[in-house]
Amino acid sequence: MKITGETKVIGIFGYPVRHSLSPLMQNAALMDLGLNYIYLPFEVRPEQLETAIKGIRALGISGVNITIPHKEKVIPFLDEVTEEASLIGSVNTIENKNGKLIGHNTDSMGYIRSLREDGGFEPRGKNILVIGAGGAARGIIAGLSMNDVSVIFIANRTVEKGKALAEEFKNKFRQINFSALPLSSLKDPEILSQVDLVVNATSMGLEEGAPDVEFSLTPPHTLVSDIIYKPAVTPFLKKAQDAGRKTLGGLGMLVYQGAISLEIWTSQKAKVEVMRNSLTPFLAPCKS
Ligand SMILES: NC(=O)c1ccc[n+]([C@@H]2O[C@H](COP(=O)([O-])OP(=O)(O)OC[C@H]3O[C@@H](n4cnc5c(N)ncnc54)[C@H](OP(=O)(O)O)[C@@H]3O)[C@@H](O)[C@H]2O)c1
């Protein structure tokens, strides 16, 4: 990578940010495309967020990704927010369009692209079980809703949170049937026999076990997806595979959301395989 007086800067604001895989995959994609850009991590403390956002304009930074804990709090500091980001209530990508800061959310589009391209799954008309009602679940539910699914069951540990989410989306997408369920429904034959896709959008991964779904009660064609990407086959996916179900890991969502962000900043189509391959060494299981 050759830095010149014309090199454009993009990056990521988060706190902490040093765990982020985005610099790795974005710089790999930029180099592959031969673009004179560099993608840098910026550790932005919560109390410095507003100043850091003003710095995007002041320094002529072309755009940034936004990660934990700033995704919701950044909205008041932007000039415009896309319809999708406003529906999700969070921004993960800022575009600097001649000094005007536009907030996008590419997580939900990233998930849908991964479903279609990696999972071979077309959401239109399908019945979906989403486990979780946090930020990631919200993005996935928004993406599925905008892609005309038929039914969305939201199963969450805190049922009230699932109910609030279902009510909010019911009012926005009246043609979709939303319902909130307790985690005990993950063994309910009446629910499971209807679903075409089961998504784990909780933070229950390796450490805390996985949501306990009785996959044998789902139809044989059901796709099972986990948005956690390390390990590639989570305990949740392993259990689904043992029951003979097709599975989709979370790496695709990470890579596609990044590819869509890069397209917003540079108007160039990123090669997702280059981005995915750049992460492979960092996602390999740790050797003890
Ligand atoms: N692949 C990707 O690109 C991608 C993108 C975004 C996020 N993610 C991953 O998605 C996961 C969720 O992120 P988030 O931002 O949505 O987090 P979040 O807003 O904190 O939500 C966490 C969700 O997990 C549930 N949960 C947590 N611990 C649980 C437990 N012990 N038992 C049952 N439910 C539990 C919570 O239920 P309650 O409501 O009851 O607390 C809530 O629904 C994280 O692991 C994150 O790394 C991946």
PDB file of C-alpha atoms and ligand atoms in Angstrom, residues 68 71 107 132-137 156-158 161 183 201-204 208 227-229 250-251 253-254 257, ligand 1:
ATOM      1  CA  ILE A  68     -20.257  -0.687  19.607  1.00  0.00           C
ATOM      2  CA  LYS A  71     -24.463   2.749  16.644  1.00  0.00           C
ATOM      3  CA  ASP A 107     -25.962  -5.016   8.627  1.00  0.00           C
ATOM      4  CA  GLY A 132     -33.150 -12.802  20.107  1.00  0.00           C
ATOM      5  CA  ALA A 133     -34.492  -9.258  20.302  1.00  0.00           C
ATOM      6  CA  GLY A 134     -31.305  -7.182  20.644  1.00  0.00           C
ATOM      7  CA  GLY A 135     -29.645  -4.859  18.126  1.00  0.00           C
ATOM      8  CA  ALA A 136     -28.640  -7.566  15.648  1.00  0.00           C
ATOM      9  CA  ALA A 137     -32.069  -9.246  15.768  1.00  0.00           C
ATOM     10  CA  ASN A 156     -36.446 -14.067  23.342  1.00  0.00           C
ATOM     11  CA  ARG A 157     -35.345 -14.704  26.932  1.00  0.00           C
ATOM     12  CA  THR A 158     -36.973 -11.423  27.984  1.00  0.00           C
ATOM     13  CA  LYS A 161     -38.576  -7.136  24.715  1.00  0.00           C
ATOM     14  CA  LEU A 183     -37.634 -19.533  24.631  1.00  0.00           C
ATOM     15  CA  ALA A 201     -29.416 -13.605  16.706  1.00  0.00           C
ATOM     16  CA  THR A 202     -28.578 -13.831  20.404  1.00  0.00           C
ATOM     17  CA  SER A 203     -25.107 -13.440  21.848  1.00  0.00           C
ATOM     18  CA  MET A 204     -25.284 -17.029  23.165  1.00  0.00           C
ATOM     19  CA  GLU A 208     -22.948 -19.629  27.202  1.00  0.00           C
ATOM     20  CA  ILE A 227     -24.867 -14.767  13.102  1.00  0.00           C
ATOM     21  CA  ILE A 228     -21.963 -15.616  15.409  1.00  0.00           C
ATOM     22  CA  TYR A 229     -18.989 -16.223  13.092  1.00  0.00           C
ATOM     23  CA  GLY A 250     -22.267 -15.614  10.451  1.00  0.00           C
ATOM     24  CA  LEU A 251     -19.154 -14.765   8.441  1.00  0.00           C
ATOM     25  CA  MET A 253     -23.137 -11.247   7.172  1.00  0.00           C
ATOM     26  CA  LEU A 254     -19.894  -9.635   8.385  1.00  0.00           C
ATOM     27  CA  GLN A 257     -22.087  -5.638   5.349  1.00  0.00           C
TER      28      GLN A 257
HETATM   29  N1  LIG B   1     -22.119 -11.698  11.828  1.00  0.00           N
HETATM   30  C1  LIG B   1     -22.200 -10.406  12.019  1.00  0.00           C
HETATM   31  O1  LIG B   1     -21.814  -9.601  11.155  1.00  0.00           O
HETATM   32  C2  LIG B   1     -22.799  -9.857  13.286  1.00  0.00           C
HETATM   33  C3  LIG B   1     -23.321  -8.544  13.279  1.00  0.00           C
HETATM   34  C4  LIG B   1     -23.867  -8.050  14.465  1.00  0.00           C
HETATM   35  C5  LIG B   1     -23.873  -8.842  15.614  1.00  0.00           C
HETATM   36  N2  LIG B   1     -23.349 -10.090  15.579  1.00  0.00           N
HETATM   37  C6  LIG B   1     -23.355 -10.957  16.778  1.00  0.00           C
HETATM   38  O2  LIG B   1     -24.709 -11.056  17.191  1.00  0.00           O
HETATM   39  C7  LIG B   1     -24.773 -11.268  18.596  1.00  0.00           C
HETATM   40  C8  LIG B   1     -25.872 -10.375  19.204  1.00  0.00           C
HETATM   41  O3  LIG B   1     -25.483  -9.013  19.099  1.00  0.00           O
HETATM   42  P1  LIG B   1     -26.456  -7.827  19.558  1.00  0.00           P
HETATM   43  O4  LIG B   1     -25.786  -6.572  19.160  1.00  0.00           O
HETATM   44  O5  LIG B   1     -27.862  -8.078  19.104  1.00  0.00           O
HETATM   45  O6  LIG B   1     -26.444  -7.973  21.163  1.00  0.00           O
HETATM   46  P2  LIG B   1     -27.534  -7.409  22.181  1.00  0.00           P
HETATM   47  O7  LIG B   1     -28.236  -6.210  21.635  1.00  0.00           O
HETATM   48  O8  LIG B   1     -26.836  -7.302  23.488  1.00  0.00           O
HETATM   49  O9  LIG B   1     -28.645  -8.578  22.298  1.00  0.00           O
HETATM   50  C9  LIG B   1     -28.322  -9.818  22.853  1.00  0.00           C
HETATM   51  C10 LIG B   1     -29.460 -10.805  22.667  1.00  0.00           C
HETATM   52  O10 LIG B   1     -29.021 -12.076  23.169  1.00  0.00           O
HETATM   53  C11 LIG B   1     -29.915 -12.521  24.198  1.00  0.00           C
HETATM   54  N3  LIG B   1     -29.131 -13.226  25.216  1.00  0.00           N
HETATM   55  C12 LIG B   1     -27.926 -12.866  25.717  1.00  0.00           C
HETATM   56  N4  LIG B   1     -27.511 -13.763  26.637  1.00  0.00           N
HETATM   57  C13 LIG B   1     -28.472 -14.708  26.718  1.00  0.00           C
HETATM   58  C14 LIG B   1     -28.630 -15.901  27.496  1.00  0.00           C
HETATM   59  N5  LIG B   1     -27.700 -16.288  28.365  1.00  0.00           N
HETATM   60  N6  LIG B   1     -29.750 -16.621  27.315  1.00  0.00           N
HETATM   61  C15 LIG B   1     -30.692 -16.256  26.412  1.00  0.00           C
HETATM   62  N7  LIG B   1     -30.605 -15.133  25.662  1.00  0.00           N
HETATM   63  C16 LIG B   1     -29.512 -14.374  25.805  1.00  0.00           C
HETATM   64  C17 LIG B   1     -30.548 -11.253  24.726  1.00  0.00           C
HETATM   65  O11 LIG B   1     -31.764 -11.581  25.376  1.00  0.00           O
HETATM   66  P3  LIG B   1     -32.447 -10.548  26.448  1.00  0.00           P
HETATM   67  O12 LIG B   1     -33.178  -9.558  25.615  1.00  0.00           O
HETATM   68  O13 LIG B   1     -33.305 -11.407  27.261  1.00  0.00           O
HETATM   69  O14 LIG B   1     -31.302  -9.929  27.217  1.00  0.00           O
HETATM   70  C18 LIG B   1     -30.734 -10.459  23.427  1.00  0.00           C
HETATM   71  O15 LIG B   1     -31.849 -10.935  22.707  1.00  0.00           O
HETATM   72  C19 LIG B   1     -23.363 -10.990  19.127  1.00  0.00           C
HETATM   73  O16 LIG B   1     -22.756 -12.244  19.413  1.00  0.00           O
HETATM   74  C20 LIG B   1     -22.669 -10.310  17.976  1.00  0.00           C
HETATM   75  O17 LIG B   1     -21.271 -10.591  17.949  1.00  0.00           O
HETATM   76  C21 LIG B   1     -22.817 -10.625  14.433  1.00  0.00           C
END
